[in-house]
């Protein structure tokens, strides 16, 4: 995700997550950011919904389990990290781009209509 989109998104996410502290050690180890310490929590809650708004009016709701992943901590801690990544600040591209990776697209059917230059998606419980 380009930085001008990614940074406000991360700032908003961190601002809305009140129940968990940042795990900067996990961020350094994984390269993912932000990461949150969820140690000792049986049911993780308090993370906001993530919704992408597309040109043409379509919205895509990304469930929490599609944008956060539990990463291995040591025996005394558990951490979850945001799985959407940004490009490097030194990368110059021809324009803004966002890649929805396989983690975000789990349990979605996706249709690429090249003739009409459209993208379709439908949330499903895939098996």
PDB file of C-alpha atoms in Angstrom, residues 13-79:
ATOM      1  CA  UNK A  13      -5.782   1.794  13.595  1.00  0.00           C
ATOM      2  CA  UNK A  14      -3.347   2.478  16.433  1.00  0.00           C
ATOM      3  CA  UNK A  15      -5.595   5.271  17.708  1.00  0.00           C
ATOM      4  CA  UNK A  16      -8.619   2.973  17.831  1.00  0.00           C
ATOM      5  CA  UNK A  17      -6.912  -0.003  19.511  1.00  0.00           C
ATOM      6  CA  UNK A  18      -7.208   0.749  23.229  1.00  0.00           C
ATOM      7  CA  UNK A  19      -6.994  -2.705  24.853  1.00  0.00           C
ATOM      8  CA  UNK A  20      -3.499  -3.776  23.758  1.00  0.00           C
ATOM      9  CA  UNK A  21      -0.026  -2.305  23.859  1.00  0.00           C
ATOM     10  CA  UNK A  22       2.281  -2.060  20.856  1.00  0.00           C
ATOM     11  CA  UNK A  23       4.919  -4.772  20.553  1.00  0.00           C
ATOM     12  CA  UNK A  24       7.824  -2.954  18.909  1.00  0.00           C
ATOM     13  CA  UNK A  25      10.129  -5.954  19.367  1.00  0.00           C
ATOM     14  CA  UNK A  26       7.798  -8.062  17.207  1.00  0.00           C
ATOM     15  CA  UNK A  27       7.636  -5.240  14.664  1.00  0.00           C
ATOM     16  CA  UNK A  28      11.445  -5.243  14.412  1.00  0.00           C
ATOM     17  CA  UNK A  29      11.583  -9.046  14.108  1.00  0.00           C
ATOM     18  CA  UNK A  30       8.747  -9.496  11.587  1.00  0.00           C
ATOM     19  CA  UNK A  31       8.900  -6.307   9.526  1.00  0.00           C
ATOM     20  CA  UNK A  32       5.135  -5.968  10.089  1.00  0.00           C
ATOM     21  CA  UNK A  33       3.646  -2.940  11.784  1.00  0.00           C
ATOM     22  CA  UNK A  34       1.822  -2.281  13.955  1.00  0.00           C
ATOM     23  CA  UNK A  35       1.975  -5.325  16.217  1.00  0.00           C
ATOM     24  CA  UNK A  36       0.056  -5.672  19.479  1.00  0.00           C
ATOM     25  CA  UNK A  37       0.689  -7.793  22.555  1.00  0.00           C
ATOM     26  CA  UNK A  38      -2.379  -9.987  23.133  1.00  0.00           C
ATOM     27  CA  UNK A  39      -0.808 -12.208  25.786  1.00  0.00           C
ATOM     28  CA  UNK A  40      -3.213 -13.855  28.190  1.00  0.00           C
ATOM     29  CA  UNK A  41      -6.305 -12.884  26.211  1.00  0.00           C
ATOM     30  CA  UNK A  42      -8.771 -15.718  25.542  1.00  0.00           C
ATOM     31  CA  UNK A  43     -10.994 -13.774  23.151  1.00  0.00           C
ATOM     32  CA  UNK A  44      -9.365 -11.003  21.151  1.00  0.00           C
ATOM     33  CA  UNK A  45     -11.663  -8.010  20.676  1.00  0.00           C
ATOM     34  CA  UNK A  46     -11.462  -4.269  20.277  1.00  0.00           C
ATOM     35  CA  UNK A  47      -9.954  -4.146  16.799  1.00  0.00           C
ATOM     36  CA  UNK A  48     -11.816  -1.910  14.323  1.00  0.00           C
ATOM     37  CA  UNK A  49     -13.318  -3.042  11.057  1.00  0.00           C
ATOM     38  CA  UNK A  50     -11.287  -2.386   7.937  1.00  0.00           C
ATOM     39  CA  UNK A  51     -13.231  -1.351   4.861  1.00  0.00           C
ATOM     40  CA  UNK A  52     -11.841  -0.501   1.451  1.00  0.00           C
ATOM     41  CA  UNK A  53     -13.850   1.975  -0.634  1.00  0.00           C
ATOM     42  CA  UNK A  54     -13.415   1.506  -4.382  1.00  0.00           C
ATOM     43  CA  UNK A  55     -13.990   3.852  -7.273  1.00  0.00           C
ATOM     44  CA  UNK A  56     -17.497   3.205  -8.526  1.00  0.00           C
ATOM     45  CA  UNK A  57     -18.959   2.909  -5.045  1.00  0.00           C
ATOM     46  CA  UNK A  58     -18.095  -0.662  -4.034  1.00  0.00           C
ATOM     47  CA  UNK A  59     -17.009  -1.338  -0.466  1.00  0.00           C
ATOM     48  CA  UNK A  60     -15.071  -4.369   0.733  1.00  0.00           C
ATOM     49  CA  UNK A  61     -15.130  -5.239   4.416  1.00  0.00           C
ATOM     50  CA  UNK A  62     -11.959  -7.026   5.508  1.00  0.00           C
ATOM     51  CA  UNK A  63     -12.592  -9.149   8.630  1.00  0.00           C
ATOM     52  CA  UNK A  64     -10.117  -8.808  11.499  1.00  0.00           C
ATOM     53  CA  UNK A  65      -8.799 -12.325  10.868  1.00  0.00           C
ATOM     54  CA  UNK A  66      -7.886 -11.211   7.322  1.00  0.00           C
ATOM     55  CA  UNK A  67      -5.800  -8.232   8.361  1.00  0.00           C
ATOM     56  CA  UNK A  68      -4.222  -9.411  11.631  1.00  0.00           C
ATOM     57  CA  UNK A  69      -2.071 -12.503  12.088  1.00  0.00           C
ATOM     58  CA  UNK A  70      -0.811 -14.083  15.270  1.00  0.00           C
ATOM     59  CA  UNK A  71       2.967 -14.285  15.182  1.00  0.00           C
ATOM     60  CA  UNK A  72       5.046 -16.541  17.378  1.00  0.00           C
ATOM     61  CA  UNK A  73       6.138 -14.893  20.545  1.00  0.00           C
ATOM     62  CA  UNK A  74       8.195 -16.401  23.268  1.00  0.00           C
ATOM     63  CA  UNK A  75       6.573 -18.718  25.808  1.00  0.00           C
ATOM     64  CA  UNK A  76       5.261 -15.820  27.867  1.00  0.00           C
ATOM     65  CA  UNK A  77       3.784 -13.634  25.143  1.00  0.00           C
ATOM     66  CA  UNK A  78       1.525 -13.674  22.111  1.00  0.00           C
ATOM     67  CA  UNK A  79       1.489 -10.977  19.465  1.00  0.00           C
TER      68      UNK A  79
END
